[in-house]
PDB file of C-alpha atoms in Angstrom:
ATOM      1  CA  ASP H  16     202.022 180.251 129.943  1.00 51.00           C
ATOM      2  CA  ALA H  17     204.577 178.934 132.407  1.00 56.00           C
ATOM      3  CA  LYS H  18     204.883 180.789 135.667  1.00 85.00           C
ATOM      4  CA  THR H  19     208.060 182.412 136.917  1.00 93.00           C
ATOM      5  CA  THR H  20     209.483 183.000 140.365  1.00 94.00           C
ATOM      6  CA  GLN H  21     211.721 185.948 141.156  1.00 96.00           C
ATOM      7  CA  PRO H  22     213.082 187.426 144.390  1.00 97.00           C
ATOM      8  CA  THR H  23     211.052 190.355 145.605  1.00 96.00           C
ATOM      9  CA  SER H  24     213.993 192.714 145.874  1.00 97.00           C
ATOM     10  CA  MET H  25     217.746 192.976 145.421  1.00 97.00           C
ATOM     11  CA  ASP H  26     220.430 195.560 146.043  1.00 97.00           C
ATOM     12  CA  CYS H  27     223.490 196.174 143.928  1.00 96.00           C
ATOM     13  CA  ALA H  28     226.421 198.563 144.284  1.00 97.00           C
ATOM     14  CA  GLU H  29     226.895 201.063 141.496  1.00 97.00           C
ATOM     15  CA  GLY H  30     229.470 199.860 138.976  1.00 97.00           C
ATOM     16  CA  ARG H  31     229.127 196.246 139.977  1.00 97.00           C
ATOM     17  CA  ALA H  32     227.343 193.521 138.031  1.00 97.00           C
ATOM     18  CA  ALA H  33     223.707 192.947 138.894  1.00 98.00           C
ATOM     19  CA  ASN H  34     222.626 189.320 138.589  1.00 98.00           C
ATOM     20  CA  LEU H  35     218.867 188.837 138.650  1.00 98.00           C
ATOM     21  CA  PRO H  36     217.646 185.236 138.903  1.00 98.00           C
ATOM     22  CA  CYS H  37     214.419 183.755 137.592  1.00 97.00           C
ATOM     23  CA  ASN H  38     212.990 180.295 138.082  1.00 96.00           C
ATOM     24  CA  HIS H  39     210.745 178.871 135.351  1.00 94.00           C
ATOM     25  CA  SER H  40     210.766 175.158 136.086  1.00 94.00           C
ATOM     26  CA  THR H  41     207.592 174.416 134.097  1.00 91.00           C
ATOM     27  CA  ILE H  42     208.718 176.119 130.890  1.00 91.00           C
ATOM     28  CA  SER H  43     207.642 174.414 127.662  1.00 88.00           C
ATOM     29  CA  GLY H  44     209.912 173.618 124.755  1.00 87.00           C
ATOM     30  CA  ASN H  45     208.551 176.412 122.553  1.00 84.00           C
ATOM     31  CA  GLU H  46     208.536 179.099 125.222  1.00 88.00           C
ATOM     32  CA  TYR H  47     211.065 181.892 125.250  1.00 90.00           C
ATOM     33  CA  VAL H  48     212.327 183.755 128.286  1.00 93.00           C
ATOM     34  CA  TYR H  49     211.729 187.504 128.118  1.00 93.00           C
ATOM     35  CA  TRP H  50     213.013 190.206 130.431  1.00 96.00           C
ATOM     36  CA  TYR H  51     211.472 193.634 130.830  1.00 96.00           C
ATOM     37  CA  ARG H  52     212.072 196.424 133.302  1.00 97.00           C
ATOM     38  CA  GLN H  53     209.933 199.254 134.545  1.00 96.00           C
ATOM     39  CA  ILE H  54     211.555 202.405 135.789  1.00 95.00           C
ATOM     40  CA  HIS H  55     209.419 204.472 138.132  1.00 89.00           C
ATOM     41  CA  SER H  56     206.570 206.317 136.364  1.00 85.00           C
ATOM     42  CA  GLN H  57     207.408 204.835 132.968  1.00 91.00           C
ATOM     43  CA  GLY H  58     206.000 202.031 130.846  1.00 93.00           C
ATOM     44  CA  PRO H  59     207.842 198.694 130.828  1.00 95.00           C
ATOM     45  CA  GLN H  60     210.882 198.448 128.569  1.00 96.00           C
ATOM     46  CA  TYR H  61     211.969 195.331 126.701  1.00 94.00           C
ATOM     47  CA  ILE H  62     215.492 194.219 127.616  1.00 97.00           C
ATOM     48  CA  ILE H  63     216.295 190.875 126.051  1.00 95.00           C
ATOM     49  CA  HIS H  64     214.909 187.442 125.281  1.00 93.00           C
ATOM     50  CA  GLY H  65     216.197 183.967 124.511  1.00 93.00           C
ATOM     51  CA  LEU H  66     215.213 180.352 123.959  1.00 92.00           C
ATOM     52  CA  LYS H  67     218.123 178.180 125.083  1.00 92.00           C
ATOM     53  CA  ASN H  68     221.340 179.879 124.065  1.00 88.00           C
ATOM     54  CA  ASN H  69     222.856 182.689 126.062  1.00 94.00           C
ATOM     55  CA  GLU H  70     222.128 186.087 124.600  1.00 96.00           C
ATOM     56  CA  THR H  71     223.807 189.477 124.874  1.00 97.00           C
ATOM     57  CA  ASN H  72     222.860 192.913 123.663  1.00 96.00           C
ATOM     58  CA  GLU H  73     223.785 196.472 124.496  1.00 95.00           C
ATOM     59  CA  MET H  74     221.697 196.428 127.654  1.00 95.00           C
ATOM     60  CA  ALA H  75     222.308 193.072 129.267  1.00 97.00           C
ATOM     61  CA  SER H  76     223.206 189.405 129.033  1.00 98.00           C
ATOM     62  CA  LEU H  77     220.827 186.504 129.503  1.00 98.00           C
ATOM     63  CA  ILE H  78     222.135 183.194 130.789  1.00 98.00           C
ATOM     64  CA  ILE H  79     219.735 180.244 130.493  1.00 97.00           C
ATOM     65  CA  THR H  80     220.570 176.969 132.200  1.00 96.00           C
ATOM     66  CA  GLU H  81     220.935 173.871 130.055  1.00 95.00           C
ATOM     67  CA  ASP H  82     217.690 172.391 131.376  1.00 95.00           C
ATOM     68  CA  ARG H  83     216.005 175.787 130.780  1.00 95.00           C
ATOM     69  CA  LYS H  84     214.423 175.717 134.216  1.00 95.00           C
ATOM     70  CA  SER H  85     216.059 178.943 135.290  1.00 96.00           C
ATOM     71  CA  SER H  86     217.823 181.980 133.921  1.00 97.00           C
ATOM     72  CA  THR H  87     219.822 184.984 135.057  1.00 98.00           C
ATOM     73  CA  LEU H  88     219.738 188.499 133.711  1.00 98.00           C
ATOM     74  CA  ILE H  89     223.095 190.224 134.045  1.00 98.00           C
ATOM     75  CA  LEU H  90     223.596 193.976 133.990  1.00 97.00           C
ATOM     76  CA  PRO H  91     227.394 194.092 133.726  1.00 96.00           C
ATOM     77  CA  HIS H  92     227.997 197.538 135.239  1.00 95.00           C
ATOM     78  CA  ALA H  93     224.925 198.708 137.081  1.00 97.00           C
ATOM     79  CA  THR H  94     224.236 202.433 137.296  1.00 97.00           C
ATOM     80  CA  LEU H  95     221.762 204.374 139.410  1.00 97.00           C
ATOM     81  CA  ARG H  96     219.527 204.606 136.341  1.00 96.00           C
ATOM     82  CA  ASP H  97     219.156 200.823 136.363  1.00 97.00           C
ATOM     83  CA  THR H  98     217.074 201.037 139.528  1.00 98.00           C
ATOM     84  CA  ALA H  99     213.759 199.521 138.431  1.00 97.00           C
ATOM     85  CA  VAL H 100     211.436 196.554 138.713  1.00 96.00           C
ATOM     86  CA  TYR H 101     212.663 193.706 136.503  1.00 97.00           C
ATOM     87  CA  TYR H 102     210.170 191.215 135.101  1.00 96.00           C
ATOM     88  CA  CYS H 103     210.959 187.721 133.855  1.00 96.00           C
ATOM     89  CA  ILE H 104     208.263 186.320 131.534  1.00 93.00           C
ATOM     90  CA  VAL H 105     207.965 183.124 129.513  1.00 89.00           C
ATOM     91  CA  ARG H 106     205.777 182.711 126.437  1.00 83.00           C
ATOM     92  CA  PRO H 107     205.939 181.452 122.859  1.00 70.00           C
ATOM     93  CA  ASP H 108     207.777 183.878 120.617  1.00 62.00           C
ATOM     94  CA  TYR H 109     205.453 183.375 117.700  1.00 58.00           C
ATOM     95  CA  GLY H 110     201.778 182.574 117.764  1.00 55.00           C
ATOM     96  CA  GLY H 111     200.521 181.205 121.025  1.00 49.00           C
ATOM     97  CA  SER H 112     196.929 181.043 122.128  1.00 45.00           C
ATOM     98  CA  GLN H 113     197.205 184.077 124.358  1.00 52.00           C
ATOM     99  CA  GLY H 114     197.893 187.489 122.991  1.00 58.00           C
ATOM    100  CA  ASN H 115     199.132 189.060 126.154  1.00 70.00           C
ATOM    101  CA  LEU H 116     202.278 188.923 128.213  1.00 80.00           C
ATOM    102  CA  ILE H 117     201.627 188.061 131.839  1.00 82.00           C
ATOM    103  CA  PHE H 118     203.643 190.289 134.137  1.00 87.00           C
ATOM    104  CA  GLY H 119     204.251 188.949 137.628  1.00 87.00           C
ATOM    105  CA  LYS H 120     205.512 190.980 140.564  1.00 89.00           C
ATOM    106  CA  GLY H 121     209.112 191.135 139.352  1.00 94.00           C
ATOM    107  CA  THR H 122     212.272 191.988 141.285  1.00 97.00           C
ATOM    108  CA  LYS H 123     212.787 195.480 142.613  1.00 97.00           C
ATOM    109  CA  LEU H 124     216.470 196.221 141.933  1.00 98.00           C
ATOM    110  CA  SER H 125     217.974 199.092 143.895  1.00 98.00           C
ATOM    111  CA  VAL H 126     221.364 200.288 142.698  1.00 97.00           C
ATOM    112  CA  LYS H 127     223.147 202.121 145.478  1.00 96.00           C
ATOM    113  CA  PRO H 128     226.060 204.590 145.277  1.00 95.00           C
TER     114      PRO H 128
ATOM    115  CA  GLY Q  13     206.033 208.223 115.227  1.00 53.00           C
ATOM    116  CA  ALA Q  14     209.115 206.802 116.848  1.00 80.00           C
ATOM    117  CA  GLY Q  15     207.293 205.142 119.702  1.00 93.00           C
ATOM    118  CA  VAL Q  16     203.906 204.337 121.158  1.00 96.00           C
ATOM    119  CA  SER Q  17     202.047 207.548 121.942  1.00 96.00           C
ATOM    120  CA  GLN Q  18     199.288 207.832 124.515  1.00 97.00           C
ATOM    121  CA  SER Q  19     197.019 210.746 125.260  1.00 97.00           C
ATOM    122  CA  PRO Q  20     196.209 212.407 127.476  1.00 97.00           C
ATOM    123  CA  SER Q  21     199.155 211.805 129.774  1.00 96.00           C
ATOM    124  CA  ASN Q  22     196.993 212.754 132.744  1.00 97.00           C
ATOM    125  CA  LYS Q  23     193.236 212.779 133.134  1.00 97.00           C
ATOM    126  CA  VAL Q  24     191.270 213.872 136.174  1.00 98.00           C
ATOM    127  CA  THR Q  25     187.565 213.161 136.101  1.00 97.00           C
ATOM    128  CA  GLU Q  26     184.595 213.035 138.419  1.00 97.00           C
ATOM    129  CA  LYS Q  27     182.966 209.816 139.467  1.00 97.00           C
ATOM    130  CA  GLY Q  28     180.245 208.853 137.016  1.00 97.00           C
ATOM    131  CA  LYS Q  29     181.751 210.584 134.001  1.00 97.00           C
ATOM    132  CA  ASP Q  30     182.897 208.774 130.863  1.00 98.00           C
ATOM    133  CA  VAL Q  31     186.520 208.948 129.707  1.00 98.00           C
ATOM    134  CA  GLU Q  32     188.325 208.059 126.493  1.00 98.00           C
ATOM    135  CA  LEU Q  33     191.995 207.153 126.410  1.00 98.00           C
ATOM    136  CA  ARG Q  34     193.880 207.102 123.136  1.00 98.00           C
ATOM    137  CA  CYS Q  35     196.797 205.022 121.915  1.00 98.00           C
ATOM    138  CA  ASP Q  36     198.811 205.509 118.726  1.00 96.00           C
ATOM    139  CA  PRO Q  37     200.923 202.394 118.151  1.00 95.00           C
ATOM    140  CA  ILE Q  38     204.181 202.220 116.265  1.00 94.00           C
ATOM    141  CA  SER Q  39     203.522 202.295 112.527  1.00 92.00           C
ATOM    142  CA  GLY Q  40     203.348 198.788 111.115  1.00 89.00           C
ATOM    143  CA  HIS Q  41     202.650 197.107 114.432  1.00 90.00           C
ATOM    144  CA  THR Q  42     199.611 194.926 113.961  1.00 89.00           C
ATOM    145  CA  ALA Q  43     199.208 193.851 117.587  1.00 90.00           C
ATOM    146  CA  LEU Q  44     198.056 196.291 120.264  1.00 92.00           C
ATOM    147  CA  TYR Q  45     197.531 195.753 123.984  1.00 93.00           C
ATOM    148  CA  TRP Q  46     195.990 197.635 126.870  1.00 95.00           C
ATOM    149  CA  TYR Q  47     197.140 197.092 130.440  1.00 95.00           C
ATOM    150  CA  ARG Q  48     196.178 198.719 133.716  1.00 96.00           C
ATOM    151  CA  GLN Q  49     198.487 199.383 136.636  1.00 95.00           C
ATOM    152  CA  ARG Q  50     197.140 200.535 139.962  1.00 94.00           C
ATOM    153  CA  LEU Q  51     199.427 202.399 142.329  1.00 91.00           C
ATOM    154  CA  GLY Q  52     202.112 200.095 143.667  1.00 86.00           C
ATOM    155  CA  GLN Q  53     200.697 197.083 141.844  1.00 88.00           C
ATOM    156  CA  GLY Q  54     201.662 194.961 138.859  1.00 87.00           C
ATOM    157  CA  LEU Q  55     200.333 195.148 135.321  1.00 91.00           C
ATOM    158  CA  GLU Q  56     196.845 193.815 134.655  1.00 92.00           C
ATOM    159  CA  PHE Q  57     196.081 192.761 131.088  1.00 91.00           C
ATOM    160  CA  LEU Q  58     192.881 194.276 129.706  1.00 94.00           C
ATOM    161  CA  ILE Q  59     192.553 193.560 125.973  1.00 93.00           C
ATOM    162  CA  TYR Q  60     194.568 192.552 122.923  1.00 89.00           C
ATOM    163  CA  PHE Q  61     193.942 193.570 119.316  1.00 90.00           C
ATOM    164  CA  GLN Q  62     195.211 191.880 116.195  1.00 88.00           C
ATOM    165  CA  GLY Q  63     194.455 194.376 113.480  1.00 89.00           C
ATOM    166  CA  ASN Q  64     191.042 195.770 114.338  1.00 88.00           C
ATOM    167  CA  SER Q  65     189.688 192.597 115.901  1.00 89.00           C
ATOM    168  CA  ALA Q  66     190.042 191.707 119.563  1.00 88.00           C
ATOM    169  CA  PRO Q  67     190.678 187.982 119.978  1.00 84.00           C
ATOM    170  CA  ASP Q  68     191.340 188.386 123.691  1.00 85.00           C
ATOM    171  CA  LYS Q  69     189.313 190.792 125.796  1.00 88.00           C
ATOM    172  CA  SER Q  70     189.339 188.594 128.849  1.00 88.00           C
ATOM    173  CA  GLY Q  71     190.915 191.231 131.072  1.00 91.00           C
ATOM    174  CA  LEU Q  72     188.240 193.902 130.752  1.00 94.00           C
ATOM    175  CA  PRO Q  73     186.969 194.202 134.339  1.00 92.00           C
ATOM    176  CA  SER Q  74     183.348 195.072 133.600  1.00 91.00           C
ATOM    177  CA  ASP Q  75     180.963 196.099 130.860  1.00 93.00           C
ATOM    178  CA  ARG Q  76     181.815 199.720 131.667  1.00 97.00           C
ATOM    179  CA  PHE Q  77     185.093 199.119 129.838  1.00 97.00           C
ATOM    180  CA  SER Q  78     185.283 198.891 126.058  1.00 96.00           C
ATOM    181  CA  ALA Q  79     187.923 199.376 123.411  1.00 96.00           C
ATOM    182  CA  GLU Q  80     188.090 199.692 119.679  1.00 96.00           C
ATOM    183  CA  ARG Q  81     190.773 199.967 117.079  1.00 95.00           C
ATOM    184  CA  THR Q  82     190.717 201.486 113.623  1.00 88.00           C
ATOM    185  CA  GLY Q  83     192.498 199.193 111.216  1.00 79.00           C
ATOM    186  CA  GLU Q  84     196.051 198.718 112.367  1.00 79.00           C
ATOM    187  CA  SER Q  85     196.189 202.183 113.818  1.00 91.00           C
ATOM    188  CA  VAL Q  86     194.728 204.147 116.680  1.00 96.00           C
ATOM    189  CA  SER Q  87     192.962 202.474 119.579  1.00 97.00           C
ATOM    190  CA  THR Q  88     190.595 204.028 122.083  1.00 98.00           C
ATOM    191  CA  LEU Q  89     189.838 202.649 125.528  1.00 98.00           C
ATOM    192  CA  THR Q  90     186.545 203.945 126.903  1.00 98.00           C
ATOM    193  CA  ILE Q  91     185.486 203.754 130.536  1.00 98.00           C
ATOM    194  CA  GLN Q  92     181.875 204.619 131.193  1.00 98.00           C
ATOM    195  CA  ARG Q  93     180.482 205.842 134.491  1.00 97.00           C
ATOM    196  CA  THR Q  94     183.930 205.936 136.070  1.00 97.00           C
ATOM    197  CA  GLN Q  95     184.421 204.767 139.625  1.00 97.00           C
ATOM    198  CA  GLN Q  96     187.188 205.614 142.073  1.00 96.00           C
ATOM    199  CA  GLU Q  97     188.609 202.105 141.726  1.00 96.00           C
ATOM    200  CA  ASP Q  98     189.258 202.873 138.050  1.00 97.00           C
ATOM    201  CA  SER Q  99     192.041 205.230 139.107  1.00 98.00           C
ATOM    202  CA  ALA Q 100     195.250 203.819 137.670  1.00 97.00           C
ATOM    203  CA  VAL Q 101     197.825 204.199 134.926  1.00 97.00           C
ATOM    204  CA  TYR Q 102     196.526 202.787 131.668  1.00 98.00           C
ATOM    205  CA  LEU Q 103     199.343 201.497 129.490  1.00 97.00           C
ATOM    206  CA  CYS Q 104     199.226 200.724 125.798  1.00 97.00           C
ATOM    207  CA  ALA Q 105     201.737 198.574 123.946  1.00 94.00           C
ATOM    208  CA  SER Q 106     202.214 197.390 120.382  1.00 92.00           C
ATOM    209  CA  SER Q 107     204.206 194.691 118.645  1.00 89.00           C
ATOM    210  CA  VAL Q 108     204.753 193.230 115.214  1.00 85.00           C
ATOM    211  CA  GLN Q 109     202.672 190.161 114.369  1.00 71.00           C
ATOM    212  CA  GLY Q 110     205.649 187.895 114.182  1.00 59.00           C
ATOM    213  CA  ASN Q 111     207.041 188.692 117.608  1.00 63.00           C
ATOM    214  CA  ARG Q 112     204.289 189.183 120.113  1.00 66.00           C
ATOM    215  CA  GLY Q 113     206.679 188.753 122.990  1.00 78.00           C
ATOM    216  CA  LYS Q 114     208.522 191.971 122.263  1.00 86.00           C
ATOM    217  CA  LEU Q 115     206.201 194.755 123.258  1.00 91.00           C
ATOM    218  CA  PHE Q 116     206.835 198.460 123.008  1.00 93.00           C
ATOM    219  CA  PHE Q 117     205.007 200.402 125.696  1.00 95.00           C
ATOM    220  CA  GLY Q 118     203.812 203.956 125.800  1.00 96.00           C
ATOM    221  CA  SER Q 119     204.235 206.161 128.868  1.00 95.00           C
ATOM    222  CA  GLY Q 120     200.662 205.609 129.921  1.00 97.00           C
ATOM    223  CA  THR Q 121     197.681 207.733 130.903  1.00 98.00           C
ATOM    224  CA  GLN Q 122     197.352 208.493 134.603  1.00 97.00           C
ATOM    225  CA  LEU Q 123     193.622 208.430 135.327  1.00 98.00           C
ATOM    226  CA  SER Q 124     192.367 209.912 138.586  1.00 98.00           C
ATOM    227  CA  VAL Q 125     188.688 209.564 139.435  1.00 97.00           C
ATOM    228  CA  LEU Q 126     187.587 211.925 142.198  1.00 95.00           C
TER     229      LEU Q 126
END
């Protein structure tokens, strides 16, 4: 699976948009971009995923650059409950030789009042 | 159930004892995963099941670790002769066969080896 690079930490003011970047310059054509988050003392939670088009759901938006070498997860109105470690992962959506998702170190997002 | 269920939520054991950790995946999810997370660290992949077979067990750290799964249902992770370095949160996740990128995680079992 392609590797990803994320900033170690970020701060965001409550109520403002949180924009979390991810670099995946070696992504393959059949690999999707997945985002998960892990709130303290909980298991990781799926947020969103996409291939090349921008995606939006009730939790967040995912913006993928045209060359697919990077993406940004957007939390439009961050709340204190969004404080968590956010993981960007790339892998094939279906099949794939590996069964597991590889979680890197992620970005620690701190939402401040 | 509505989500992935793990039991016990907490387990304290003495060094050298064996422990069994249980995972009940979401009904209908054919893929099941075990991960380990030490305090302040990232997730380490342990083993992946497709049905009751384990095509990828590359993350099991030693032969003291084993896992089995009954059909497309419950899985048990067994750690024999526990060591202090086994202390961690053990997380289980499941997914449907057709979308192995979208995992649903349980809340984990906090294992403390004294």
